[in-house]
Amino acid sequence: MRFAAGVRLQVAILALWLGTFVLARVLEHAPHASLWFPPAAVTFAALLVVGARALPAILVAGTAATFLAELQYAGVVRPGVLAASSVAFALTHGAAYALPAMLLRRHHARRPRDVTLGAVTKFVLLGAAGSALAALGGVLALSATGLIETDAPGRLMAAWWMGDFVALLTLGPLFIRWIVRAAGAARAHGASRFSPFQSDPEPGSRTAALKLAAMAATTVAMLAAAHALGERSLLLALLVVPLILQLWVVHSENRAAALKGVVLFGLLTVGAGALFDAATDVVALQFAAIGLAVNTYFGLAVPALYASNERLRDQVTRDRLTRVMTRAYFEDRATQELERARTEGRPVAVVLFDLDGLKAINDTHGHAVGDAVLAELAARCAASVRPGDLLGRLSGDEFAAFLPDADAAVADAVIERMRAALRATPIDAAVGVVSASFGRSAGLPADGTVPDLLRAADEAMYAEKRRARQMQAATAGDTAHVAG
């Protein structure tokens, strides 16, 4: 069963490679140079998805392609040239794409689902590097074996590289999907799903086909207008319009629709190369296809970028344990509110509080219970402040609330609500009801700062702690006197 699945996979890769090779021959704009070379995308996708197991089909396909090229350019088969060129092309082509494919394969083994800026950048840059290696190695190897005769190897390398790169960018993700499906049972033998282009986090909509049709129709209209008017210098400017429509698809439809848009635009622009015979027009069409593909892939990475930024923002602004503001963020926001209050002449208040007996809780029940108590304390106190008030964790078990437009009476009311919330029910079954010590400072902002307000509230809180200890000592003394 495994052997049969492996054979089917090799046949599928071989058929896809040779089929696209014939398509590339049709679109040649110079000897050994095509507007695009889709077999490069097949090789890269196969090595990325299946790994080294794709090499047999790629080597056979490279040998067959060399035979077809020998017939096309020489008209006869020269056995010595064919043998050397077949081995040279198959090895240089396979090796050129193997290294970048393996690097990208390893990267996405660690990042299995998201289309990220890093993933897209690596895909584009490694694809460009593989295409450049394939062009350099292919021209040098086939020139050395006698299959290619050229007096401008540098120009041929540039054309070869562009053809490979355009095809890899525009068709690579589509071929990745196809080869994943063809791999079937072979996935159990090391196949990679390459999820950034394979998975769709949301289903497609009914409007996707209409949007793609609008983009395709606009592309055809722009190409036809440039050809009919002879204004080829405006070709890239005109193709900005379908690029905008494609970005509409990217940001409103799923990944599959966006990738179909890339393939559709690539087919139309590359196919239009038959209308534009000047070399500059060919390059313009290739750059248009590259530009749309790259913009599409970076557009697909935007949601992951937003999510990453949101996670970073949350880490900076929210305390991980208690989910109230971090000290830095609390002080920044409180400073902004203080400046606003100073401008408007409104009073402000600060409430400072900490948990009583945290060390005893940690020593008796463990730090996990202590953390749970702190989190519950923060949640109850957060529910006790007014909308618009700020609550942050300053350190350990110490918290602060900044109350805009609040006088001492408002601050005292907030403190009483917090005390009541803590007394209402036990915070933890083992710990029971807990208490906190509070201090507050209030008044007009004047020339004070947030640290000044916190310092005054801190002094008030420790004054309360001293009074509480004195009362406990007095109570203990009275009890001892009565007992005596």
CSV table of C-alpha atoms in Angstrom, one decimal:
chain,number,residue,atom,x,y,z
A,1,MET,CA,0.0,0.0,0.0
A,2,ARG,CA,2.8,2.4,0.9
A,3,PHE,CA,4.7,1.5,-2.2
A,4,ALA,CA,1.7,2.1,-4.4
A,5,ALA,CA,1.0,5.5,-2.8
A,6,GLY,CA,4.6,6.5,-3.3
A,7,VAL,CA,4.5,5.5,-7.0
A,8,ARG,CA,1.3,7.5,-7.5
A,9,LEU,CA,3.0,10.5,-5.9
A,10,GLN,CA,6.0,10.2,-8.2
A,11,VAL,CA,3.8,9.9,-11.3
A,12,ALA,CA,1.7,12.9,-10.2
A,13,ILE,CA,4.8,15.1,-9.7
A,14,LEU,CA,6.4,13.9,-13.0
A,15,ALA,CA,3.1,14.5,-15.0
A,16,LEU,CA,2.7,18.0,-13.4
A,17,TRP,CA,6.4,18.9,-14.1
A,18,LEU,CA,6.3,17.8,-17.8
A,19,GLY,CA,2.9,19.3,-18.4
A,20,THR,CA,4.1,22.7,-17.2
A,21,PHE,CA,7.3,22.3,-19.1
A,22,VAL,CA,5.4,22.1,-22.4
A,23,LEU,CA,3.4,25.2,-21.4
A,24,ALA,CA,6.7,27.0,-20.7
A,25,ARG,CA,8.0,26.1,-24.2
A,26,VAL,CA,4.9,27.7,-25.7
A,27,LEU,CA,5.6,31.0,-23.9
A,28,GLU,CA,9.3,31.3,-24.9
A,29,HIS,CA,10.4,34.8,-25.8
A,30,ALA,CA,14.0,33.9,-26.5
A,31,PRO,CA,16.0,30.6,-26.8
A,32,HIS,CA,15.9,28.8,-23.5
A,33,ALA,CA,14.1,31.8,-21.9
A,34,SER,CA,10.3,31.7,-21.2
A,35,LEU,CA,8.0,34.4,-19.7
A,36,TRP,CA,7.7,31.9,-16.9
A,37,PHE,CA,8.9,28.4,-16.1
A,38,PRO,CA,6.3,26.6,-14.1
A,39,PRO,CA,8.4,23.5,-13.6
A,40,ALA,CA,10.5,25.6,-11.2
A,41,ALA,CA,7.3,26.0,-9.0
A,42,VAL,CA,6.6,22.2,-9.2
A,43,THR,CA,10.2,21.4,-8.1
A,44,PHE,CA,10.1,23.9,-5.2
A,45,ALA,CA,6.6,22.8,-4.1
A,46,ALA,CA,7.4,19.1,-4.3
A,47,LEU,CA,10.6,19.4,-2.3
A,48,LEU,CA,8.9,21.6,0.2
A,49,VAL,CA,5.9,19.2,0.7
A,50,VAL,CA,7.5,15.8,0.2
A,51,GLY,CA,11.2,16.5,0.8
A,52,ALA,CA,13.9,14.3,-0.7
A,53,ARG,CA,11.3,11.8,-1.8
A,54,ALA,CA,10.3,14.1,-4.6
A,55,LEU,CA,13.8,13.9,-6.2
A,56,PRO,CA,13.3,10.7,-8.3
A,57,ALA,CA,10.4,12.3,-10.2
A,58,ILE,CA,12.3,15.6,-10.5
A,59,LEU,CA,15.4,13.9,-11.9
A,60,VAL,CA,13.4,11.9,-14.4
A,61,ALA,CA,11.5,15.0,-15.5
A,62,GLY,CA,14.8,17.0,-15.9
A,63,THR,CA,16.2,14.3,-18.1
A,64,ALA,CA,13.0,14.2,-20.3
A,65,ALA,CA,13.1,18.0,-20.5
A,66,THR,CA,16.7,18.0,-21.7
A,67,PHE,CA,15.7,15.5,-24.4
A,68,LEU,CA,12.9,17.7,-25.6
A,69,ALA,CA,15.1,20.7,-25.6
A,70,GLU,CA,17.7,18.8,-27.6
A,71,LEU,CA,15.1,18.0,-30.2
A,72,GLN,CA,13.8,21.6,-30.3
A,73,TYR,CA,17.1,23.4,-30.7
A,74,ALA,CA,19.4,20.8,-32.4
A,75,GLY,CA,16.8,19.0,-34.5
A,76,VAL,CA,18.6,15.7,-33.8
A,77,VAL,CA,19.6,13.8,-30.7
A,78,ARG,CA,23.3,13.9,-29.9
A,79,PRO,CA,23.8,11.0,-27.5
A,80,GLY,CA,26.9,12.4,-25.8
A,81,VAL,CA,25.4,15.9,-25.4
A,82,LEU,CA,22.1,14.5,-24.3
A,83,ALA,CA,23.6,12.2,-21.6
A,84,ALA,CA,25.8,14.9,-20.1
A,85,SER,CA,23.2,17.6,-20.3
A,86,SER,CA,20.5,15.5,-18.8
A,87,VAL,CA,22.6,14.7,-15.7
A,88,ALA,CA,23.9,18.3,-15.5
A,89,PHE,CA,20.4,19.9,-15.7
A,90,ALA,CA,18.7,17.4,-13.4
A,91,LEU,CA,21.3,17.8,-10.7
A,92,THR,CA,21.7,21.6,-10.9
A,93,HIS,CA,17.9,22.2,-11.1
A,94,GLY,CA,17.1,19.8,-8.2
A,95,ALA,CA,20.0,21.0,-6.0
A,96,ALA,CA,19.2,24.7,-6.6
A,97,TYR,CA,15.7,24.3,-5.2
A,98,ALA,CA,16.4,21.7,-2.6
A,99,LEU,CA,18.3,23.9,-0.2
A,100,PRO,CA,15.8,26.8,0.0
A,101,ALA,CA,12.9,24.3,0.1
A,102,MET,CA,14.5,22.4,3.0
A,103,LEU,CA,15.1,25.7,4.9
A,104,LEU,CA,11.5,26.8,4.5
A,105,ARG,CA,10.3,23.3,5.4
A,106,ARG,CA,12.2,23.4,8.7
A,107,HIS,CA,10.8,26.9,9.4
A,108,HIS,CA,7.2,25.9,9.0
A,109,ALA,CA,7.6,22.8,11.0
A,110,ARG,CA,7.8,25.3,13.9
A,111,ARG,CA,5.1,27.6,12.7
A,112,PRO,CA,2.5,25.3,11.3
A,113,ARG,CA,-0.6,27.5,10.6
A,114,ASP,CA,-0.1,31.2,10.4
A,115,VAL,CA,0.8,33.2,7.3
A,116,THR,CA,3.3,35.6,9.0
A,117,LEU,CA,5.5,38.3,7.7
A,118,GLY,CA,8.5,36.1,8.4
A,119,ALA,CA,7.0,33.2,6.6
A,120,VAL,CA,6.2,35.3,3.5
A,121,THR,CA,9.6,37.0,3.5
A,122,LYS,CA,11.4,33.6,3.7
A,123,PHE,CA,9.2,32.2,0.9
A,124,VAL,CA,9.9,35.1,-1.4
A,125,LEU,CA,13.6,35.5,-0.6
A,126,LEU,CA,14.3,31.8,-0.6
A,127,GLY,CA,12.3,31.4,-3.8
A,128,ALA,CA,14.4,34.2,-5.4
A,129,ALA,CA,17.6,32.6,-4.2
A,130,GLY,CA,16.6,29.1,-5.6
A,131,SER,CA,15.6,30.6,-8.9
A,132,ALA,CA,19.0,32.5,-9.1
A,133,LEU,CA,20.9,29.3,-8.3
A,134,ALA,CA,18.9,27.3,-10.9
A,135,ALA,CA,19.6,30.0,-13.6
A,136,LEU,CA,23.3,30.2,-12.8
A,137,GLY,CA,23.8,26.5,-12.5
A,138,GLY,CA,21.6,25.7,-15.5
A,139,VAL,CA,23.3,28.1,-17.9
A,140,LEU,CA,26.8,27.2,-16.9
A,141,ALA,CA,26.1,23.4,-16.9
A,142,LEU,CA,24.3,23.3,-20.2
A,143,SER,CA,26.8,25.6,-21.8
A,144,ALA,CA,29.6,23.3,-20.6
A,145,THR,CA,27.9,20.2,-22.0
A,146,GLY,CA,27.1,21.8,-25.4
A,147,LEU,CA,23.3,21.9,-25.2
A,148,ILE,CA,23.3,25.7,-25.0
A,149,GLU,CA,25.3,28.0,-27.2
A,150,THR,CA,25.1,31.7,-26.3
A,151,ASP,CA,27.3,34.7,-26.6
A,152,ALA,CA,25.5,36.5,-23.8
A,153,PRO,CA,25.3,34.1,-20.8
A,154,GLY,CA,24.6,36.9,-18.4
A,155,ARG,CA,21.5,38.0,-20.3
A,156,LEU,CA,20.3,34.4,-20.5
A,157,MET,CA,20.8,33.9,-16.8
A,158,ALA,CA,18.8,37.0,-16.0
A,159,ALA,CA,15.9,35.9,-18.3
A,160,TRP,CA,16.1,32.3,-16.9
A,161,TRP,CA,16.0,33.6,-13.4
A,162,MET,CA,13.0,35.9,-14.0
A,163,GLY,CA,11.1,33.1,-15.7
A,164,ASP,CA,11.7,30.7,-12.8
A,165,PHE,CA,10.9,33.3,-10.2
A,166,VAL,CA,7.7,34.5,-11.7
A,167,ALA,CA,6.4,31.0,-12.0
A,168,LEU,CA,7.5,30.0,-8.5
A,169,LEU,CA,5.8,33.0,-6.9
A,170,THR,CA,2.5,32.8,-8.8
A,171,LEU,CA,2.1,29.1,-9.1
A,172,GLY,CA,4.1,27.7,-6.1
A,173,PRO,CA,1.3,28.0,-3.5
A,174,LEU,CA,-1.2,26.4,-5.9
A,175,PHE,CA,1.1,23.5,-6.6
A,176,ILE,CA,1.8,23.1,-2.9
A,177,ARG,CA,-2.0,22.5,-2.4
A,178,TRP,CA,-2.1,20.0,-5.3
A,179,ILE,CA,1.0,18.1,-4.2
A,180,VAL,CA,-0.3,17.8,-0.6
A,181,ARG,CA,-3.5,16.2,-2.0
A,182,ALA,CA,-1.5,13.9,-4.3
A,183,ALA,CA,0.7,12.9,-1.4
A,184,GLY,CA,-2.2,11.3,0.4
A,185,ALA,CA,-0.9,8.4,2.5
A,186,ALA,CA,2.7,9.6,1.8
A,187,ARG,CA,2.1,12.3,4.5
A,188,ALA,CA,2.9,9.7,7.0
A,189,HIS,CA,6.4,9.4,5.5
A,190,GLY,CA,7.4,13.0,6.1
A,191,ALA,CA,5.2,15.1,3.9
A,192,SER,CA,4.6,18.6,5.1
A,193,ARG,CA,1.2,20.3,4.8
A,194,PHE,CA,2.9,23.8,4.6
A,195,SER,CA,-0.2,25.2,6.3
A,196,PRO,CA,0.4,28.9,5.7
A,197,PHE,CA,-0.7,28.3,2.1
A,198,GLN,CA,-2.6,25.1,2.6
A,199,SER,CA,-5.0,25.8,5.4
A,200,ASP,CA,-8.1,28.1,5.2
A,201,PRO,CA,-9.1,29.4,8.6
A,202,GLU,CA,-12.5,30.4,7.3
A,203,PRO,CA,-14.7,29.1,4.5
A,204,GLY,CA,-15.1,30.8,1.1
A,205,SER,CA,-17.9,33.1,0.3
A,206,ARG,CA,-20.3,33.2,-2.6
A,207,THR,CA,-18.9,36.6,-3.7
A,208,ALA,CA,-15.4,35.4,-4.1
A,209,ALA,CA,-16.0,34.2,-7.7
A,210,LEU,CA,-17.5,37.5,-8.6
A,211,LYS,CA,-14.6,39.5,-7.2
A,212,LEU,CA,-12.1,37.3,-9.0
A,213,ALA,CA,-14.1,37.7,-12.3
A,214,ALA,CA,-14.0,41.4,-11.8
A,215,MET,CA,-10.3,41.4,-11.3
A,216,ALA,CA,-9.7,39.2,-14.3
A,217,ALA,CA,-12.0,41.3,-16.6
A,218,THR,CA,-10.2,44.5,-15.5
A,219,THR,CA,-6.8,42.9,-16.2
A,220,VAL,CA,-7.9,41.9,-19.7
A,221,ALA,CA,-9.2,45.4,-20.3
A,222,MET,CA,-6.0,47.0,-19.1
A,223,LEU,CA,-3.8,44.8,-21.3
A,224,ALA,CA,-6.1,45.2,-24.3
A,225,ALA,CA,-6.0,49.0,-23.9
A,226,ALA,CA,-2.3,49.1,-23.6
A,227,HIS,CA,-1.9,47.0,-26.7
A,228,ALA,CA,-4.5,48.8,-28.8
A,229,LEU,CA,-3.2,52.3,-27.9
A,230,GLY,CA,0.4,51.4,-28.2
A,231,GLU,CA,1.0,53.1,-24.9
A,232,ARG,CA,3.1,50.4,-23.5
A,233,SER,CA,5.0,52.7,-21.1
A,234,LEU,CA,1.7,52.9,-19.2
A,235,LEU,CA,1.4,49.2,-18.9
A,236,LEU,CA,2.5,48.9,-15.3
A,237,ALA,CA,0.4,51.9,-14.3
A,238,LEU,CA,-2.7,50.4,-15.8
A,239,LEU,CA,-2.1,47.1,-14.1
A,240,VAL,CA,-2.3,48.8,-10.7
A,241,VAL,CA,-6.1,48.7,-11.0
A,242,PRO,CA,-6.4,44.9,-10.9
A,243,LEU,CA,-3.8,44.9,-8.1
A,244,ILE,CA,-6.2,47.0,-6.0
A,245,LEU,CA,-9.0,44.6,-6.8
A,246,GLN,CA,-6.8,41.6,-5.8
A,247,LEU,CA,-6.1,43.3,-2.5
A,248,TRP,CA,-9.8,43.6,-2.0
A,249,VAL,CA,-10.1,39.8,-2.5
A,250,VAL,CA,-7.2,39.3,-0.1
A,251,HIS,CA,-8.8,41.3,2.8
A,252,SER,CA,-12.3,40.1,2.3
A,253,GLU,CA,-12.1,36.5,1.2
A,254,ASN,CA,-10.3,33.3,2.4
A,255,ARG,CA,-6.8,32.2,1.4
A,256,ALA,CA,-7.9,29.9,-1.4
A,257,ALA,CA,-9.6,32.8,-3.2
A,258,ALA,CA,-6.6,35.0,-2.8
A,259,LEU,CA,-4.2,32.4,-4.2
A,260,LYS,CA,-6.6,31.8,-7.1
A,261,GLY,CA,-6.4,35.5,-7.8
A,262,VAL,CA,-2.6,35.3,-8.0
A,263,VAL,CA,-2.8,32.4,-10.4
A,264,LEU,CA,-5.4,34.1,-12.6
A,265,PHE,CA,-3.5,37.3,-12.8
A,266,GLY,CA,-0.3,35.4,-13.6
A,267,LEU,CA,-1.9,33.4,-16.4
A,268,LEU,CA,-3.4,36.6,-17.9
A,269,THR,CA,-0.3,38.7,-17.8
A,270,VAL,CA,2.1,36.0,-18.9
A,271,GLY,CA,-0.4,34.9,-21.6
A,272,ALA,CA,-0.5,38.4,-22.8
A,273,GLY,CA,3.2,38.2,-23.6
A,274,ALA,CA,2.2,37.0,-27.0
A,275,LEU,CA,0.8,40.5,-27.6
A,276,PHE,CA,3.9,42.4,-26.4
A,277,ASP,CA,7.1,41.3,-28.2
A,278,ALA,CA,9.5,43.9,-26.9
A,279,ALA,CA,11.8,42.8,-24.1
A,280,THR,CA,10.8,45.7,-21.9
A,281,ASP,CA,7.2,44.7,-22.2
A,282,VAL,CA,8.1,41.2,-21.2
A,283,VAL,CA,9.9,42.5,-18.1
A,284,ALA,CA,7.0,44.8,-17.3
A,285,LEU,CA,4.5,41.9,-17.4
A,286,GLN,CA,6.8,39.7,-15.2
A,287,PHE,CA,7.2,42.5,-12.6
A,288,ALA,CA,3.4,43.0,-12.6
A,289,ALA,CA,2.9,39.3,-11.8
A,290,ILE,CA,5.6,39.4,-9.1
A,291,GLY,CA,4.2,42.6,-7.6
A,292,LEU,CA,0.7,41.2,-7.3
A,293,ALA,CA,1.9,37.9,-5.8
A,294,VAL,CA,4.1,39.5,-3.2
A,295,ASN,CA,1.4,42.0,-2.2
A,296,THR,CA,-1.1,39.2,-1.9
A,297,TYR,CA,1.1,37.1,0.4
A,298,PHE,CA,2.0,40.0,2.6
A,299,GLY,CA,-1.7,40.9,2.7
A,300,LEU,CA,-2.4,37.4,3.9
A,301,ALA,CA,0.1,38.0,6.7
A,302,VAL,CA,-1.7,41.1,8.0
A,303,PRO,CA,-4.1,39.2,10.4
A,304,ALA,CA,-1.2,37.4,12.0
A,305,LEU,CA,0.6,40.7,12.3
A,306,TYR,CA,-2.4,42.3,14.0
A,307,ALA,CA,-2.7,39.3,16.3
A,308,SER,CA,1.0,39.4,17.2
A,309,ASN,CA,0.8,43.2,17.9
A,310,GLU,CA,-2.3,42.6,20.0
A,311,ARG,CA,-0.4,39.9,22.0
A,312,LEU,CA,2.6,42.3,22.5
A,313,ARG,CA,0.3,45.1,23.5
A,314,ASP,CA,-1.4,42.9,26.0
A,315,GLN,CA,1.9,41.8,27.5
A,316,VAL,CA,3.0,45.4,27.9
A,317,THR,CA,-0.3,46.7,29.2
A,318,ARG,CA,-1.8,43.8,31.2
A,319,ASP,CA,-0.3,42.0,34.2
A,320,ARG,CA,-0.2,38.4,33.3
A,321,LEU,CA,-1.5,37.1,36.6
A,322,THR,CA,-4.2,39.6,37.6
A,323,ARG,CA,-5.1,41.0,34.2
A,324,VAL,CA,-5.1,44.6,35.6
A,325,MET,CA,-2.7,47.2,34.2
A,326,THR,CA,1.0,46.8,34.5
A,327,ARG,CA,2.8,49.4,36.6
A,328,ALA,CA,4.4,51.2,33.6
A,329,TYR,CA,1.1,51.3,31.7
A,330,PHE,CA,-0.8,52.4,34.8
A,331,GLU,CA,1.6,55.2,35.5
A,332,ASP,CA,1.5,56.4,31.8
A,333,ARG,CA,-2.3,56.4,31.7
A,334,ALA,CA,-2.6,58.0,35.1
A,335,THR,CA,-0.2,60.8,34.1
A,336,GLN,CA,-2.3,61.5,31.0
A,337,GLU,CA,-5.4,61.7,33.2
A,338,LEU,CA,-3.7,63.9,35.7
A,339,GLU,CA,-2.7,66.4,33.0
A,340,ARG,CA,-6.2,66.4,31.7
A,341,ALA,CA,-7.6,67.0,35.2
A,342,ARG,CA,-5.0,69.8,35.7
A,343,THR,CA,-6.1,71.5,32.5
A,344,GLU,CA,-9.8,71.2,33.4
A,345,GLY,CA,-9.4,72.0,37.1
A,346,ARG,CA,-11.0,68.8,38.2
A,347,PRO,CA,-10.0,66.8,41.4
A,348,VAL,CA,-8.4,63.4,41.3
A,349,ALA,CA,-7.8,60.6,43.8
A,350,VAL,CA,-5.5,57.6,44.2
A,351,VAL,CA,-6.3,54.5,46.2
A,352,LEU,CA,-3.5,52.2,47.2
A,353,PHE,CA,-4.0,48.8,48.7
A,354,ASP,CA,-2.3,45.5,49.4
A,355,LEU,CA,-3.4,42.1,50.5
A,356,ASP,CA,-3.1,41.4,54.3
A,357,GLY,CA,-1.1,38.2,55.2
A,358,LEU,CA,0.1,37.1,51.7
A,359,LYS,CA,3.3,35.7,53.1
A,360,ALA,CA,1.3,33.5,55.6
A,361,ILE,CA,-1.0,32.3,52.7
A,362,ASN,CA,2.1,31.4,50.6
A,363,ASP,CA,3.8,29.7,53.5
A,364,THR,CA,0.7,27.7,54.6
A,365,HIS,CA,-1.0,26.9,51.3
A,366,GLY,CA,1.7,27.4,48.6
A,367,HIS,CA,2.4,30.0,46.0
A,368,ALA,CA,-0.2,28.7,43.6
A,369,VAL,CA,-2.9,29.4,46.1
A,370,GLY,CA,-1.3,32.8,46.8
A,371,ASP,CA,-1.4,33.7,43.1
A,372,ALA,CA,-5.0,32.6,42.9
A,373,VAL,CA,-5.9,34.8,45.8
A,374,LEU,CA,-4.2,37.8,44.2
A,375,ALA,CA,-6.0,37.2,41.0
A,376,GLU,CA,-9.4,37.1,42.7
A,377,LEU,CA,-8.5,40.1,44.8
A,378,ALA,CA,-7.7,42.1,41.7
A,379,ALA,CA,-10.9,40.9,39.9
A,380,ARG,CA,-13.2,41.9,42.8
A,381,CYS,CA,-11.5,45.3,43.2
A,382,ALA,CA,-11.7,45.9,39.5
A,383,ALA,CA,-15.4,45.3,39.6
A,384,SER,CA,-15.7,47.8,42.5
A,385,VAL,CA,-14.2,50.9,40.7
A,386,ARG,CA,-16.1,53.2,38.4
A,387,PRO,CA,-16.1,53.1,34.6
A,388,GLY,CA,-13.1,55.1,33.5
A,389,ASP,CA,-11.1,54.5,36.6
A,390,LEU,CA,-7.7,52.9,36.2
A,391,LEU,CA,-6.5,49.9,38.2
A,392,GLY,CA,-2.9,48.6,38.1
A,393,ARG,CA,-0.6,46.2,39.9
A,394,LEU,CA,2.4,48.0,41.2
A,395,SER,CA,4.3,45.0,42.7
A,396,GLY,CA,3.7,41.7,44.4
A,397,ASP,CA,0.5,42.2,46.4
A,398,GLU,CA,0.4,46.0,46.0
A,399,PHE,CA,-2.3,47.6,43.7
A,400,ALA,CA,-3.4,51.2,42.9
A,401,ALA,CA,-6.5,52.8,41.5
A,402,PHE,CA,-6.4,56.2,39.8
A,403,LEU,CA,-9.8,57.9,40.0
A,404,PRO,CA,-10.3,60.9,37.7
A,405,ASP,CA,-12.8,63.6,38.7
A,406,ALA,CA,-13.0,62.2,42.2
A,407,ASP,CA,-12.7,63.8,45.6
A,408,ALA,CA,-12.0,62.2,49.0
A,409,ALA,CA,-15.7,61.1,49.4
A,410,VAL,CA,-15.7,59.3,46.1
A,411,ALA,CA,-12.4,57.6,47.0
A,412,ASP,CA,-13.8,56.5,50.3
A,413,ALA,CA,-16.9,55.1,48.6
A,414,VAL,CA,-14.7,53.1,46.2
A,415,ILE,CA,-12.7,51.7,49.1
A,416,GLU,CA,-15.8,50.6,51.0
A,417,ARG,CA,-17.1,48.8,47.9
A,418,MET,CA,-13.7,47.0,47.6
A,419,ARG,CA,-13.9,46.0,51.3
A,420,ALA,CA,-17.4,44.8,50.9
A,421,ALA,CA,-16.4,42.7,47.8
A,422,LEU,CA,-13.6,41.0,49.7
A,423,ARG,CA,-15.9,40.3,52.7
A,424,ALA,CA,-18.8,39.0,50.6
A,425,THR,CA,-17.6,35.4,50.0
A,426,PRO,CA,-14.4,33.5,50.7
A,427,ILE,CA,-11.8,34.0,48.1
A,428,ASP,CA,-10.5,30.5,48.4
A,429,ALA,CA,-12.0,27.5,50.2
A,430,ALA,CA,-8.8,26.9,52.1
A,431,VAL,CA,-7.9,30.5,52.7
A,432,GLY,CA,-11.4,31.8,53.5
A,433,VAL,CA,-12.2,35.5,53.6
A,434,VAL,CA,-9.2,37.8,53.2
A,435,SER,CA,-8.8,41.5,53.9
A,436,ALA,CA,-6.7,44.3,52.4
A,437,SER,CA,-5.2,47.5,53.8
A,438,PHE,CA,-6.1,50.8,52.0
A,439,GLY,CA,-4.8,54.3,51.7
A,440,ARG,CA,-5.9,57.2,49.6
A,441,SER,CA,-4.9,60.7,48.5
A,442,ALA,CA,-7.3,63.1,46.9
A,443,GLY,CA,-7.6,66.7,45.9
A,444,LEU,CA,-6.9,69.1,43.1
A,445,PRO,CA,-3.9,68.1,40.9
A,446,ALA,CA,-2.0,71.4,41.5
A,447,ASP,CA,1.6,70.8,40.7
A,448,GLY,CA,1.8,67.2,42.0
A,449,THR,CA,2.7,64.2,39.9
A,450,VAL,CA,1.4,60.6,39.9
A,451,PRO,CA,4.4,59.4,42.1
A,452,ASP,CA,3.5,62.2,44.6
A,453,LEU,CA,-0.1,60.9,44.8
A,454,LEU,CA,1.1,57.3,45.1
A,455,ARG,CA,3.5,58.3,47.9
A,456,ALA,CA,0.8,60.1,49.8
A,457,ALA,CA,-1.6,57.2,49.4
A,458,ASP,CA,1.2,54.8,50.5
A,459,GLU,CA,1.7,56.9,53.7
A,460,ALA,CA,-2.0,56.8,54.4
A,461,MET,CA,-2.1,53.0,53.9
A,462,TYR,CA,0.8,52.4,56.3
A,463,ALA,CA,-0.8,54.7,58.8
A,464,GLU,CA,-3.9,52.5,58.6
A,465,LYS,CA,-1.7,49.4,59.1
A,466,ARG,CA,-0.1,51.0,62.2
A,467,ARG,CA,-3.6,51.8,63.6
A,468,ALA,CA,-4.7,48.3,62.9
A,469,ARG,CA,-1.7,46.8,64.7
A,470,GLN,CA,-2.2,49.1,67.7
A,471,MET,CA,-5.8,48.1,67.9
A,472,GLN,CA,-4.8,44.4,67.8
A,473,ALA,CA,-2.2,45.0,70.5
A,474,ALA,CA,-4.7,46.8,72.6
A,475,THR,CA,-7.3,44.1,72.2
A,476,ALA,CA,-4.8,41.5,73.0
A,477,GLY,CA,-3.8,43.4,76.2
A,478,ASP,CA,-7.4,43.8,77.3
A,479,THR,CA,-8.0,40.1,76.7
A,480,ALA,CA,-4.9,39.2,78.8
A,481,HIS,CA,-6.0,41.6,81.6
A,482,VAL,CA,-9.5,40.1,81.8
A,483,ALA,CA,-8.1,36.6,81.8
A,484,GLY,CA,-5.7,37.6,84.6
